[in-house]
Each structure stands twice: as C-alpha cells, then as structure tokens.
Amino acid sequence: MSIVPVPLRRAVTARDPHEDGRVSTPLELLFDLVFVVAVASNAAQLHHGLSAGHYGTVLGYVLTWFAIWWAWMNYTWFASAYDNDDVGFRLLTFVIMSGALVLAAGVPQLFDSGNSGVVVAGYAVMRFGMVAMWLRAAAGHPEGRLTALTYAGGIAAVQVLWIARLWAPEGWLVATFVLLVGAELAVPLLAEGRSGYTPFHPHHIAERYGLMTIIVLGEVILAAVAAVQGVIAAGAGSEGGGGHTAPFETSATAGVTWGMVPLIVGGLLVVFSLWWGYFARENAELVERERMVWVFGYGHYLVFASIAAVGSALAAAVDVVAGSSEASPRGIALALAVSVVVAMLALSALHALADGGGLASLAPGLLVAGGCVLVALLAPSIAWAVLGVGIVAAGVVVHKVVVGSAAAGPVEVAA
C-alpha cells in the first residue's frame, strides 16, 4: 500500500486550464456534501412555510439560497484555478465547510425574524476563508496577483458591510440585502476585468456544477420521501421524523393511500425530467465560450434554487394529501409549477444564449410554462396536479429526444 504525502506548504501556482483528466477531488465532493446540509435546512424551512400557507417564506428562502450558492460558487471557481492540495488549502477548505454548517444552524432563526447573527457569522467564516485563499494565490501567482488582491479586498469589504447590516433598521433589511448582493456580484466582474480570467478548467467547472445539480436533485427526492415517511409513521400511530416532516397534526385518516400514487409518479417524472434536461448537452462548451462564462456561473442560481424548491413543494403536496397542511391545494400546486417552470426556463435560456438564439428560441419553454401553470390551476386535486406537471415536464424530454434523433439521422452500427 502506498501513501501519498500531503505537503505542509506548496506554492499556490495556477493550474493548467487544459489539464487532461481533471476531475473533482475527494475534498471537493466532501465540500458539496457539507453544503447540501445548508441546502436541506433552507428547503425544510420553505416546506414548512408552504404547508402553513405562509407564502412570504419564499423571500427568506431566496435570500438564504444566495448565501449558500455564492459561497459554494466562489470556492468552486477558485479551486478549479488554484487547488494546490497542500495542508493549508485543505484546512482553509475545512474552515469554509464549518462556516456552511454554522449558516445551516441559523437558517430557522433567519426565517423567524428576517435576520440572523448565526447566519451572518457562518457566512463571514466562509467569506474570510476565501479571503485567505486569495491572499495565498496573490503570493504564489505573480501574473494573477492584481486579480487575487482585488478579490481578497472586495470580499473583505463587502463582508464587513454584511456584518454591519445586523444593526440596520428592520425596514431596511430587504433594500440593504439587494445592495449588498449587487456588491457581491460586482467583485468578480471587477477582479476578472482588470487582468483577465483566472485559469479555471472549463470541463472541471462543468463537472462541478453537474455534480451539485445531482446533489440538489437528491435533496428533492429526500424531501419527498421524508414527507411520505411522515405520513406512514402517522398512519401507524408513531411520530414522524426529520426536517421535512410536516409541523402540523396529521388527520385521523393519515397513511399512504391510492390517492397519493399520482403524486408519487408525478414527482418522479419531474425529478427525472429535470435531470434529463440539465444533462441534455455538454455544459463544458458553454464555459469555454468567453461571453457565456458569467451567464453560466451566475445563471445557475436560478437552476439550483428552483430545483431545491421543487422538493419543498412536493413535500408540501404530500402534506396536503395527508390532511396535515393549512395551505390551499391550489397554492401548493402553483408553487410546484412555478419551481419547475423557473428551472426549465433557466436551462432553456442558458442553451438559447449559447446557441445565439433570440426570444423565439424560448417559445417552447414558454409554452411548457403555460402548460404547467394551467395544470396547476385546473387539476381536480393536488395529486393530479403533480402528475400533470410531471407529464408536461416529461413531454418536453420526449420532444427533445424525438427532435434530436431526427436531426442526428440513423445511427450506423458497426458490423
């Protein structure tokens, strides 16, 4: 058995953006799994808010998702360019992971009060960890020093403002959030615009985003299964468990019934269709195009957040069927339809921009959006609404497969 030594300190030099065989490291995979704890905590709060009929919860969900996504994205692009895998890099990665867990612990407080010192503390740990990462890159990569120092200074300055926001008047919370989000988004634009892009690996970035999409889809399945488990447990007279279990008393008729079958089938169709739609093309080619880098990187906020919201809406739909929800079935059906529509339109827009298509190329996606909303409004029950949305989503996949097969022509089979 051979042991691979990990150097205590290694110069943080730029990685080759064309390196052969570049794949996600075990540390990056652990990083994603730690971040999914924050994703699950945020999705659970949205689920509970939807089940209670508190649709204002969506605002807290959107705000928290930005913190999760932004910290994940910044680390992902940095690691693609400067992962030197020494002890210092690993320890700083652990620090950022710890910040994600602290943030996850404070999510319920944020939803309750609209502000949370715990969430800000967790976010600060993640962001100052990135400041240290960029300072190391500035010291080890002279050609990218200006970019690295701009990142370090910009991240630190904005983070100080996030901390100061804790003392902002309650009426200013949303406005200051929007302003600071704009400042966060401007830091990479300023840093990369001064001396060129950091040497990220396009195929590595595409793989990292793809893996995160799979993890978020896994959270969707987990949310729905946990909700069904809660119904089964309630029907058996025992307590449900877990973060996605409905926070209300279940009805006397609780238990999985045939009426839930359309919901389960529809939920699976939605998840499988979203996976198929995301991986319908090679995303590395999008990252390789200079004009698409920012669209791909930033546009995934909508993709990730909307897919995770699908899980919350499905779990809330289970609550409605089980009689353990205070929300209207129509409201939950619309929450699911809107989540699916945003995910599909975001993916369609990414592909349309990459292919140079105009608004006309979004027409099929807009028709699908209308179909999902109509199903949510007209279906006789929440279970059939979920099935209808799933059928519409699956129909998009079938259409793409048929059109793609026709365009490719017959496949030659070697003798």
Tab-separated table of C-alpha atoms in Angstrom:
chain	number	residue	atom	x	y	z
A	1	MET	CA	0.000	0.000	0.000
A	2	SER	CA	1.387	3.389	-0.990
A	3	ILE	CA	0.756	6.573	0.969
A	4	VAL	CA	0.512	9.861	-0.918
A	5	PRO	CA	2.232	12.545	1.176
A	6	VAL	CA	0.459	15.864	1.586
A	7	PRO	CA	2.926	18.778	1.627
A	8	LEU	CA	2.655	21.148	4.549
A	9	ARG	CA	3.079	24.132	2.271
A	10	ARG	CA	3.193	24.381	-1.508
A	11	ALA	CA	3.252	27.466	-3.709
A	12	VAL	CA	-0.233	28.389	-4.933
A	13	THR	CA	0.503	28.457	-8.636
A	14	ALA	CA	-2.062	28.499	-11.419
A	15	ARG	CA	-3.394	25.139	-12.577
A	16	ASP	CA	-3.289	24.274	-16.273
A	17	PRO	CA	-6.756	25.119	-17.670
A	18	HIS	CA	-6.250	22.415	-20.317
A	19	GLU	CA	-5.032	19.701	-17.949
A	20	ASP	CA	-6.003	16.217	-19.128
A	21	GLY	CA	-8.190	14.097	-16.901
A	22	ARG	CA	-9.102	16.907	-14.492
A	23	VAL	CA	-11.934	15.678	-12.276
A	24	SER	CA	-13.453	16.605	-8.935
A	25	THR	CA	-11.291	15.696	-5.953
A	26	PRO	CA	-12.490	13.814	-2.862
A	27	LEU	CA	-12.189	17.094	-0.932
A	28	GLU	CA	-14.468	18.869	-3.396
A	29	LEU	CA	-17.017	16.068	-3.127
A	30	LEU	CA	-16.965	16.369	0.671
A	31	PHE	CA	-17.314	20.135	0.277
A	32	ASP	CA	-20.508	19.643	-1.757
A	33	LEU	CA	-21.956	17.192	0.761
A	34	VAL	CA	-21.371	19.627	3.621
A	35	PHE	CA	-23.053	22.421	1.688
A	36	VAL	CA	-26.069	20.251	0.998
A	37	VAL	CA	-26.777	20.376	4.751
A	38	ALA	CA	-27.432	24.099	4.353
A	39	VAL	CA	-29.486	23.397	1.224
A	40	ALA	CA	-31.604	20.860	3.124
A	41	SER	CA	-32.114	23.199	6.083
A	42	ASN	CA	-33.257	26.001	3.784
A	43	ALA	CA	-35.560	23.697	1.810
A	44	ALA	CA	-37.088	22.346	5.032
A	45	GLN	CA	-38.000	25.854	6.140
A	46	LEU	CA	-39.623	26.546	2.778
A	47	HIS	CA	-41.548	23.280	3.038
A	48	HIS	CA	-42.882	24.202	6.468
A	49	GLY	CA	-43.762	27.708	5.316
A	50	LEU	CA	-45.667	26.414	2.282
A	51	SER	CA	-47.535	23.843	4.375
A	52	ALA	CA	-48.559	26.597	6.780
A	53	GLY	CA	-49.766	28.776	3.914
A	54	HIS	CA	-47.103	31.373	4.702
A	55	TYR	CA	-46.009	32.143	1.170
A	56	GLY	CA	-43.851	35.013	2.365
A	57	THR	CA	-41.405	32.281	3.382
A	58	VAL	CA	-40.284	32.289	-0.229
A	59	LEU	CA	-38.427	35.553	0.403
A	60	GLY	CA	-36.352	34.048	3.204
A	61	TYR	CA	-35.665	31.028	1.028
A	62	VAL	CA	-34.409	33.195	-1.841
A	63	LEU	CA	-32.189	35.277	0.443
A	64	THR	CA	-30.636	32.263	2.153
A	65	TRP	CA	-30.054	30.471	-1.136
A	66	PHE	CA	-27.953	33.366	-2.317
A	67	ALA	CA	-25.565	32.985	0.640
A	68	ILE	CA	-25.288	29.219	0.095
A	69	TRP	CA	-24.845	29.419	-3.658
A	70	TRP	CA	-22.467	32.369	-3.662
A	71	ALA	CA	-20.057	30.835	-1.150
A	72	TRP	CA	-20.162	27.492	-2.992
A	73	MET	CA	-19.594	29.108	-6.379
A	74	ASN	CA	-16.692	31.310	-5.277
A	75	TYR	CA	-14.829	28.354	-3.796
A	76	THR	CA	-15.559	26.139	-6.802
A	77	TRP	CA	-14.063	28.540	-9.347
A	78	PHE	CA	-11.087	29.320	-7.114
A	79	ALA	CA	-10.308	25.628	-6.587
A	80	SER	CA	-10.519	24.992	-10.323
A	81	ALA	CA	-7.743	27.556	-10.841
A	82	TYR	CA	-5.572	27.267	-7.712
A	83	ASP	CA	-6.117	23.944	-5.928
A	84	ASN	CA	-2.573	23.066	-4.810
A	85	ASP	CA	-3.765	20.403	-2.317
A	86	ASP	CA	-1.385	21.260	0.491
A	87	VAL	CA	-2.250	21.235	4.185
A	88	GLY	CA	-3.087	24.939	4.117
A	89	PHE	CA	-5.571	24.544	1.255
A	90	ARG	CA	-7.251	21.608	2.964
A	91	LEU	CA	-7.530	23.393	6.302
A	92	LEU	CA	-8.976	26.539	4.732
A	93	THR	CA	-11.480	24.364	2.879
A	94	PHE	CA	-12.459	22.829	6.219
A	95	VAL	CA	-12.931	26.333	7.613
A	96	ILE	CA	-15.309	27.218	4.771
A	97	MET	CA	-17.205	23.951	5.310
A	98	SER	CA	-17.548	24.775	9.008
A	99	GLY	CA	-18.993	28.159	8.091
A	100	ALA	CA	-21.592	26.417	5.910
A	101	LEU	CA	-22.661	24.274	8.871
A	102	VAL	CA	-22.933	27.327	11.113
A	103	LEU	CA	-25.055	29.023	8.451
A	104	ALA	CA	-27.292	25.952	8.242
A	105	ALA	CA	-27.808	26.043	12.020
A	106	GLY	CA	-29.035	29.627	11.840
A	107	VAL	CA	-31.481	29.205	8.952
A	108	PRO	CA	-34.584	28.675	11.164
A	109	GLN	CA	-33.760	31.874	13.071
A	110	LEU	CA	-33.455	33.785	9.796
A	111	PHE	CA	-36.877	32.594	8.657
A	112	ASP	CA	-38.443	33.507	12.005
A	113	SER	CA	-37.041	37.020	12.386
A	114	GLY	CA	-35.796	38.057	8.936
A	115	ASN	CA	-32.242	38.443	10.246
A	116	SER	CA	-29.812	36.123	11.994
A	117	GLY	CA	-26.469	36.708	13.649
A	118	VAL	CA	-25.736	32.981	13.350
A	119	VAL	CA	-26.263	33.029	9.578
A	120	VAL	CA	-24.097	36.131	9.218
A	121	ALA	CA	-21.406	34.516	11.389
A	122	GLY	CA	-21.413	31.370	9.256
A	123	TYR	CA	-21.295	33.416	6.079
A	124	ALA	CA	-18.426	35.513	7.496
A	125	VAL	CA	-16.413	32.368	8.259
A	126	MET	CA	-16.875	31.185	4.675
A	127	ARG	CA	-16.036	34.548	3.134
A	128	PHE	CA	-12.988	35.327	5.261
A	129	GLY	CA	-11.791	31.806	4.498
A	130	MET	CA	-11.936	32.785	0.825
A	131	VAL	CA	-10.010	35.995	1.584
A	132	ALA	CA	-7.193	33.845	2.959
A	133	MET	CA	-7.354	31.645	-0.146
A	134	TRP	CA	-6.992	34.642	-2.466
A	135	LEU	CA	-4.135	36.122	-0.441
A	136	ARG	CA	-2.262	32.840	-0.845
A	137	ALA	CA	-2.911	32.957	-4.591
A	138	ALA	CA	-1.631	36.545	-4.728
A	139	ALA	CA	1.593	35.473	-3.044
A	140	GLY	CA	2.183	32.435	-5.248
A	141	HIS	CA	0.975	33.597	-8.680
A	142	PRO	CA	2.572	36.932	-9.687
A	143	GLU	CA	0.724	37.056	-13.024
A	144	GLY	CA	-2.621	36.918	-11.254
A	145	ARG	CA	-1.680	38.971	-8.190
A	146	LEU	CA	-3.789	42.006	-9.061
A	147	THR	CA	-6.840	39.828	-9.673
A	148	ALA	CA	-6.289	37.896	-6.446
A	149	LEU	CA	-5.794	41.028	-4.355
A	150	THR	CA	-8.912	42.607	-5.860
A	151	TYR	CA	-10.877	39.512	-4.904
A	152	ALA	CA	-9.462	39.493	-1.363
A	153	GLY	CA	-10.087	43.192	-0.800
A	154	GLY	CA	-13.544	43.180	-2.368
A	155	ILE	CA	-14.743	40.121	-0.452
A	156	ALA	CA	-13.440	41.501	2.857
A	157	ALA	CA	-15.006	44.930	2.318
A	158	VAL	CA	-18.423	43.550	1.394
A	159	GLN	CA	-18.326	41.108	4.302
A	160	VAL	CA	-17.757	43.959	6.752
A	161	LEU	CA	-20.906	45.566	5.333
A	162	TRP	CA	-22.853	42.310	5.813
A	163	ILE	CA	-21.857	42.313	9.473
A	164	ALA	CA	-22.800	45.992	9.845
A	165	ARG	CA	-26.206	45.161	8.311
A	166	LEU	CA	-27.104	43.325	11.527
A	167	TRP	CA	-27.736	46.734	13.090
A	168	ALA	CA	-29.768	48.097	10.183
A	169	PRO	CA	-33.406	49.076	10.913
A	170	GLU	CA	-35.900	46.328	10.123
A	171	GLY	CA	-37.406	48.331	7.277
A	172	TRP	CA	-34.046	48.459	5.530
A	173	LEU	CA	-33.338	44.714	5.549
A	174	VAL	CA	-34.541	43.943	2.022
A	175	ALA	CA	-33.080	47.101	0.447
A	176	THR	CA	-29.674	46.602	2.078
A	177	PHE	CA	-29.723	42.942	1.061
A	178	VAL	CA	-30.272	43.856	-2.573
A	179	LEU	CA	-27.494	46.450	-2.461
A	180	LEU	CA	-25.005	44.040	-0.899
A	181	VAL	CA	-25.918	41.279	-3.344
A	182	GLY	CA	-25.112	43.724	-6.125
A	183	ALA	CA	-21.782	44.471	-4.460
A	184	GLU	CA	-21.008	40.739	-4.160
A	185	LEU	CA	-21.792	40.137	-7.825
A	186	ALA	CA	-19.634	43.098	-8.845
A	187	VAL	CA	-16.458	41.837	-7.121
A	188	PRO	CA	-15.694	39.067	-9.676
A	189	LEU	CA	-16.595	41.345	-12.567
A	190	LEU	CA	-14.153	43.947	-11.274
A	191	ALA	CA	-11.415	41.475	-10.386
A	192	GLU	CA	-11.541	39.446	-13.605
A	193	GLY	CA	-11.961	42.541	-15.772
A	194	ARG	CA	-8.735	44.125	-14.575
A	195	SER	CA	-6.291	41.431	-15.679
A	196	GLY	CA	-8.228	38.630	-17.358
A	197	TYR	CA	-9.910	35.467	-16.184
A	198	THR	CA	-8.446	33.222	-13.527
A	199	PRO	CA	-7.130	29.970	-15.057
A	200	PHE	CA	-10.177	27.807	-14.359
A	201	HIS	CA	-10.632	24.458	-16.113
A	202	PRO	CA	-13.850	24.508	-18.230
A	203	HIS	CA	-14.500	20.767	-18.080
A	204	HIS	CA	-13.776	20.716	-14.358
A	205	ILE	CA	-16.207	23.602	-13.760
A	206	ALA	CA	-18.913	21.900	-15.833
A	207	GLU	CA	-18.452	18.694	-13.845
A	208	ARG	CA	-18.604	20.572	-10.525
A	209	TYR	CA	-21.867	22.272	-11.498
A	210	GLY	CA	-23.278	18.988	-12.764
A	211	LEU	CA	-22.446	17.218	-9.517
A	212	MET	CA	-24.058	19.987	-7.487
A	213	THR	CA	-27.178	19.679	-9.638
A	214	ILE	CA	-27.309	15.942	-8.921
A	215	ILE	CA	-26.902	16.582	-5.199
A	216	VAL	CA	-29.741	19.126	-5.222
A	217	LEU	CA	-31.932	16.664	-7.137
A	218	GLY	CA	-31.082	14.124	-4.450
A	219	GLU	CA	-32.337	16.599	-1.857
A	220	VAL	CA	-35.598	16.862	-3.815
A	221	ILE	CA	-36.064	13.086	-3.612
A	222	LEU	CA	-35.088	13.058	0.070
A	223	ALA	CA	-37.603	15.794	0.886
A	224	ALA	CA	-40.449	13.953	-0.823
A	225	VAL	CA	-39.535	10.563	0.677
A	226	ALA	CA	-39.223	12.086	4.168
A	227	ALA	CA	-42.694	13.583	3.816
A	228	VAL	CA	-44.156	10.227	2.742
A	229	GLN	CA	-42.374	8.543	5.648
A	230	GLY	CA	-44.028	11.044	7.965
A	231	VAL	CA	-47.431	10.080	6.562
A	232	ILE	CA	-46.683	6.369	7.006
A	233	ALA	CA	-45.489	6.932	10.569
A	234	ALA	CA	-48.589	8.986	11.383
A	235	GLY	CA	-50.827	6.275	9.961
A	236	ALA	CA	-49.060	3.722	12.148
A	237	GLY	CA	-49.531	5.894	15.226
A	238	SER	CA	-45.852	6.772	15.625
A	239	GLU	CA	-44.015	10.058	15.334
A	240	GLY	CA	-42.578	11.134	12.022
A	241	GLY	CA	-39.031	12.251	11.901
A	242	GLY	CA	-36.736	14.643	10.195
A	243	GLY	CA	-36.540	18.156	8.969
A	244	HIS	CA	-39.049	17.815	6.123
A	245	THR	CA	-41.818	16.239	8.201
A	246	ALA	CA	-44.907	18.433	8.327
A	247	PRO	CA	-45.058	20.503	11.525
A	248	PHE	CA	-48.816	20.023	11.994
A	249	GLU	CA	-51.125	17.409	13.440
A	250	THR	CA	-51.978	14.734	10.895
A	251	SER	CA	-55.562	13.679	10.196
A	252	ALA	CA	-57.149	10.547	11.547
A	253	THR	CA	-57.043	9.028	8.070
A	254	ALA	CA	-53.287	9.560	7.723
A	255	GLY	CA	-51.405	6.901	5.834
A	256	VAL	CA	-50.335	6.269	2.276
A	257	THR	CA	-53.387	5.644	0.105
A	258	TRP	CA	-54.044	5.063	-3.578
A	259	GLY	CA	-54.833	8.751	-3.839
A	260	MET	CA	-51.150	9.502	-3.305
A	261	VAL	CA	-49.975	7.354	-6.230
A	262	PRO	CA	-50.437	10.094	-8.888
A	263	LEU	CA	-48.410	12.449	-6.680
A	264	ILE	CA	-45.557	9.966	-6.312
A	265	VAL	CA	-45.483	9.159	-10.035
A	266	GLY	CA	-45.670	12.841	-10.945
A	267	GLY	CA	-42.866	13.713	-8.536
A	268	LEU	CA	-40.601	11.078	-10.059
A	269	LEU	CA	-41.397	12.321	-13.560
A	270	VAL	CA	-40.447	15.859	-12.533
A	271	VAL	CA	-37.120	14.793	-10.997
A	272	PHE	CA	-36.163	12.544	-13.907
A	273	SER	CA	-37.155	15.200	-16.446
A	274	LEU	CA	-35.096	17.889	-14.709
A	275	TRP	CA	-32.073	15.583	-14.692
A	276	TRP	CA	-32.551	14.766	-18.374
A	277	GLY	CA	-32.997	18.399	-19.291
A	278	TYR	CA	-29.874	19.502	-17.444
A	279	PHE	CA	-27.606	16.874	-18.951
A	280	ALA	CA	-29.101	17.098	-22.441
A	281	ARG	CA	-25.937	18.782	-23.679
A	282	GLU	CA	-22.246	19.100	-22.852
A	283	ASN	CA	-22.054	22.066	-20.492
A	284	ALA	CA	-18.274	22.409	-20.784
A	285	GLU	CA	-18.748	24.016	-24.199
A	286	LEU	CA	-20.735	26.788	-22.518
A	287	VAL	CA	-17.931	27.519	-20.053
A	288	GLU	CA	-15.363	27.559	-22.852
A	289	ARG	CA	-17.108	30.492	-24.536
A	290	GLU	CA	-15.892	33.766	-23.075
A	291	ARG	CA	-19.220	35.536	-23.362
A	292	MET	CA	-21.005	32.644	-21.614
A	293	VAL	CA	-18.787	32.346	-18.524
A	294	TRP	CA	-20.732	34.858	-16.455
A	295	VAL	CA	-24.125	33.720	-17.717
A	296	PHE	CA	-23.307	30.096	-16.891
A	297	GLY	CA	-21.842	30.880	-13.480
A	298	TYR	CA	-24.463	33.345	-12.290
A	299	GLY	CA	-27.433	31.771	-14.078
A	300	HIS	CA	-27.144	28.614	-12.027
A	301	TYR	CA	-28.524	30.436	-9.015
A	302	LEU	CA	-31.962	30.104	-10.610
A	303	VAL	CA	-31.302	26.485	-11.584
A	304	PHE	CA	-30.165	25.350	-8.132
A	305	ALA	CA	-32.702	27.346	-6.109
A	306	SER	CA	-35.690	26.354	-8.246
A	307	ILE	CA	-34.779	22.657	-8.293
A	308	ALA	CA	-34.430	22.614	-4.500
A	309	ALA	CA	-37.790	24.409	-4.252
A	310	VAL	CA	-39.355	21.529	-6.210
A	311	GLY	CA	-38.533	19.262	-3.269
A	312	SER	CA	-40.178	21.634	-0.798
A	313	ALA	CA	-43.295	21.902	-2.955
A	314	LEU	CA	-43.527	18.115	-3.378
A	315	ALA	CA	-43.212	17.618	0.375
A	316	ALA	CA	-45.912	20.234	0.942
A	317	ALA	CA	-48.108	18.441	-1.610
A	318	VAL	CA	-47.756	15.232	0.406
A	319	ASP	CA	-48.912	17.177	3.467
A	320	VAL	CA	-51.998	18.373	1.599
A	321	VAL	CA	-52.933	14.843	0.538
A	322	ALA	CA	-52.399	13.585	4.085
A	323	GLY	CA	-54.564	16.360	5.517
A	324	SER	CA	-51.682	17.823	7.527
A	325	SER	CA	-51.403	21.153	5.731
A	326	GLU	CA	-53.027	24.525	6.334
A	327	ALA	CA	-52.327	25.710	2.776
A	328	SER	CA	-54.701	25.606	-0.172
A	329	PRO	CA	-54.094	22.756	-2.643
A	330	ARG	CA	-54.114	25.262	-5.497
A	331	GLY	CA	-51.406	27.340	-3.832
A	332	ILE	CA	-49.125	24.324	-3.379
A	333	ALA	CA	-49.789	23.171	-6.952
A	334	LEU	CA	-48.773	26.612	-8.215
A	335	ALA	CA	-45.655	26.580	-6.028
A	336	LEU	CA	-44.592	23.318	-7.666
A	337	ALA	CA	-45.461	24.501	-11.165
A	338	VAL	CA	-43.554	27.772	-10.758
A	339	SER	CA	-40.489	25.951	-9.388
A	340	VAL	CA	-40.432	23.556	-12.348
A	341	VAL	CA	-41.053	26.389	-14.803
A	342	VAL	CA	-38.200	28.539	-13.435
A	343	ALA	CA	-35.770	25.608	-13.611
A	344	MET	CA	-36.724	24.719	-17.183
A	345	LEU	CA	-36.757	28.317	-18.415
A	346	ALA	CA	-33.365	28.980	-16.817
A	347	LEU	CA	-31.887	25.964	-18.601
A	348	SER	CA	-33.584	26.923	-21.872
A	349	ALA	CA	-32.234	30.465	-21.615
A	350	LEU	CA	-28.698	29.207	-20.972
A	351	HIS	CA	-28.822	26.978	-24.036
A	352	ALA	CA	-30.503	29.642	-26.192
A	353	LEU	CA	-27.829	32.200	-25.316
A	354	ALA	CA	-25.098	29.678	-26.009
A	355	ASP	CA	-26.565	28.869	-29.412
A	356	GLY	CA	-27.119	32.521	-30.302
A	357	GLY	CA	-30.887	32.128	-30.371
A	358	GLY	CA	-33.260	35.001	-29.756
A	359	LEU	CA	-36.542	35.182	-27.920
A	360	ALA	CA	-38.092	32.854	-30.490
A	361	SER	CA	-35.914	30.015	-29.206
A	362	LEU	CA	-37.583	30.363	-25.819
A	363	ALA	CA	-41.064	29.853	-27.264
A	364	PRO	CA	-41.206	26.085	-26.494
A	365	GLY	CA	-40.147	26.771	-22.923
A	366	LEU	CA	-42.807	29.439	-22.541
A	367	LEU	CA	-45.447	27.034	-23.863
A	368	VAL	CA	-44.336	24.463	-21.298
A	369	ALA	CA	-44.515	27.131	-18.607
A	370	GLY	CA	-48.075	27.904	-19.593
A	371	GLY	CA	-48.931	24.202	-19.591
A	372	CYS	CA	-47.574	23.675	-16.060
A	373	VAL	CA	-49.470	26.669	-14.698
A	374	LEU	CA	-52.709	25.614	-16.415
A	375	VAL	CA	-52.402	22.113	-14.968
A	376	ALA	CA	-51.849	23.568	-11.502
A	377	LEU	CA	-54.936	25.785	-11.868
A	378	LEU	CA	-57.301	23.258	-13.452
A	379	ALA	CA	-56.375	19.880	-11.931
A	380	PRO	CA	-59.121	18.427	-9.692
A	381	SER	CA	-56.730	17.683	-6.813
A	382	ILE	CA	-53.164	18.305	-5.714
A	383	ALA	CA	-52.148	14.719	-6.531
A	384	TRP	CA	-53.394	15.023	-10.109
A	385	ALA	CA	-51.797	18.461	-10.382
A	386	VAL	CA	-48.408	16.978	-9.516
A	387	LEU	CA	-48.934	14.181	-12.023
A	388	GLY	CA	-49.973	16.704	-14.674
A	389	VAL	CA	-46.886	18.854	-14.115
A	390	GLY	CA	-44.750	15.699	-14.287
A	391	ILE	CA	-46.352	14.679	-17.587
A	392	VAL	CA	-45.763	18.141	-19.056
A	393	ALA	CA	-42.104	18.044	-17.957
A	394	ALA	CA	-41.676	14.535	-19.355
A	395	GLY	CA	-43.308	15.652	-22.586
A	396	VAL	CA	-40.557	18.236	-23.048
A	397	VAL	CA	-37.957	15.491	-22.700
A	398	VAL	CA	-39.744	13.245	-25.190
A	399	HIS	CA	-39.968	16.112	-27.670
A	400	LYS	CA	-36.231	16.842	-27.353
A	401	VAL	CA	-35.343	13.173	-27.780
A	402	VAL	CA	-37.512	12.810	-30.893
A	403	VAL	CA	-36.262	16.041	-32.468
A	404	GLY	CA	-32.651	15.242	-31.580
A	405	SER	CA	-32.900	11.743	-33.023
A	406	ALA	CA	-34.444	13.061	-36.226
A	407	ALA	CA	-31.713	15.679	-36.618
A	408	ALA	CA	-28.958	13.146	-35.994
A	409	GLY	CA	-30.312	10.710	-38.549
A	410	PRO	CA	-29.935	6.918	-38.462
A	411	VAL	CA	-27.130	5.519	-36.304
A	412	GLU	CA	-24.723	3.242	-38.123
A	413	VAL	CA	-23.923	0.027	-36.298
A	414	ALA	CA	-20.501	-1.465	-36.899
A	415	ALA	CA	-20.547	-4.995	-38.241
